[in-house]
XYZ file of C-alpha atoms in Angstrom:
122
model
C -1.150 7.570 -25.266
C -1.771 4.570 -23.030
C -4.369 4.742 -20.283
C -3.858 3.418 -16.763
C -0.794 3.009 -14.562
C 1.972 0.430 -14.265
C 1.922 0.166 -10.442
C -0.969 0.006 -7.958
C -1.051 -0.353 -4.156
C -3.744 -2.033 -2.035
C -2.855 -1.492 1.651
C -5.724 -3.522 3.180
C -5.833 -7.130 1.997
C -7.607 -9.849 3.966
C -9.107 -13.137 2.811
C -11.943 -13.970 5.258
C -11.262 -17.418 6.746
C -14.858 -18.712 6.840
C -18.143 -18.465 4.984
C -21.793 -18.922 5.893
C -24.728 -19.450 3.594
C -24.364 -19.924 -0.150
C -21.771 -17.222 -0.852
C -18.067 -17.926 -0.363
C -16.001 -15.265 1.419
C -13.308 -14.026 -0.939
C -11.443 -11.065 -2.319
C -10.581 -10.212 -5.897
C -8.420 -7.856 -7.861
C -10.286 -6.686 -10.956
C -7.835 -5.682 -13.674
C -8.843 -3.765 -16.802
C -6.465 -3.805 -19.763
C -7.417 -1.221 -22.395
C -4.440 -1.957 -24.620
C -4.693 -4.324 -27.558
C -1.912 -6.577 -26.198
C -1.912 -9.187 -23.434
C -0.552 -7.851 -20.122
C 1.252 -9.772 -17.408
C 0.094 -8.719 -13.947
C 2.439 -9.365 -11.024
C 1.179 -9.335 -7.434
C 3.480 -9.002 -4.412
C 1.951 -9.607 -0.959
C 3.443 -8.011 2.177
C 2.695 -9.110 5.761
C 3.177 -7.801 9.296
C 4.950 -10.861 10.667
C 6.387 -12.906 7.771
C 8.387 -12.609 4.601
C 6.564 -11.309 1.514
C 5.239 -13.487 -1.283
C 6.779 -11.994 -4.404
C 6.125 -12.631 -8.061
C 2.605 -14.095 -8.187
C 1.483 -13.644 -11.794
C -1.633 -13.661 -13.956
C -2.387 -12.517 -17.497
C -5.070 -10.216 -18.846
C -5.886 -10.314 -22.549
C -5.880 -7.240 -24.739
C -8.972 -5.059 -24.247
C -10.190 -7.440 -21.530
C -10.890 -7.539 -17.833
C -9.871 -10.296 -15.440
C -11.149 -10.851 -11.902
C -8.252 -12.449 -10.057
C -9.158 -14.263 -6.832
C -6.296 -13.556 -4.457
C -6.744 -16.962 -2.772
C -5.791 -18.584 -6.103
C -2.535 -16.653 -6.507
C 0.630 -18.509 -5.574
C 4.364 -18.599 -6.094
C 6.228 -21.905 -5.805
C 3.145 -23.468 -4.191
C 2.883 -20.789 -1.480
C -0.509 -19.040 -1.223
C -1.718 -15.930 0.588
C -3.081 -17.294 3.893
C -6.712 -16.778 4.886
C -7.416 -14.719 8.006
C -4.101 -12.836 7.876
C -3.933 -9.081 7.134
C -1.604 -8.115 4.311
C -1.009 -5.507 1.607
C -0.473 -5.841 -2.140
C 1.563 -4.232 -4.857
C 0.092 -4.896 -8.310
C 2.169 -4.134 -11.392
C 1.458 -4.543 -15.079
C 3.795 -5.087 -17.997
C 1.743 -2.269 -19.587
C -0.610 0.319 -18.025
C -3.723 -1.161 -16.369
C -6.558 -0.180 -14.024
C -7.014 -2.039 -10.713
C -10.030 -2.322 -8.424
C -10.137 -4.345 -5.193
C -13.217 -6.122 -3.796
C -13.866 -8.225 -0.701
C -16.959 -10.278 0.077
C -17.174 -11.194 3.753
C -19.829 -13.840 4.352
C -18.555 -14.963 7.746
C -21.995 -14.133 9.151
C -25.513 -14.104 7.702
C -25.348 -10.341 7.002
C -22.885 -10.259 4.105
C -20.508 -7.334 3.687
C -19.136 -6.250 0.316
C -16.351 -3.712 -0.032
C -15.009 -2.443 -3.343
C -12.466 0.338 -3.864
C -10.084 1.546 -6.507
C -6.473 0.652 -5.773
C -4.031 3.535 -5.287
C -2.242 4.308 -8.570
C 1.459 5.086 -8.277
C 2.253 7.811 -10.798
C 5.777 8.124 -12.073
């Protein structure tokens, strides 16, 4: 029996637009693949005021984890913009686990948020 889920939802995405100090503001999707096979992870980004970015992909090796910086994801040269709220759907070609983290270093007092994504059970 495989562990994990095929589909995950992250309603609150936001790439902080600026950084201060030595740490760069960013957000990441941490994906854990417990299977022995490589998994393709597809990320779809949804916005309040623009068309979605669909089909951004990354791979996670078998029995590996991969921290995917959302600012590095793109489809046809289009990236998730900084400073714009959005939501994500994360799907795997096999069951995975997904955690979301954001480091906000826009001011000297850094803020780190990390939560499990919402698993969609079939």
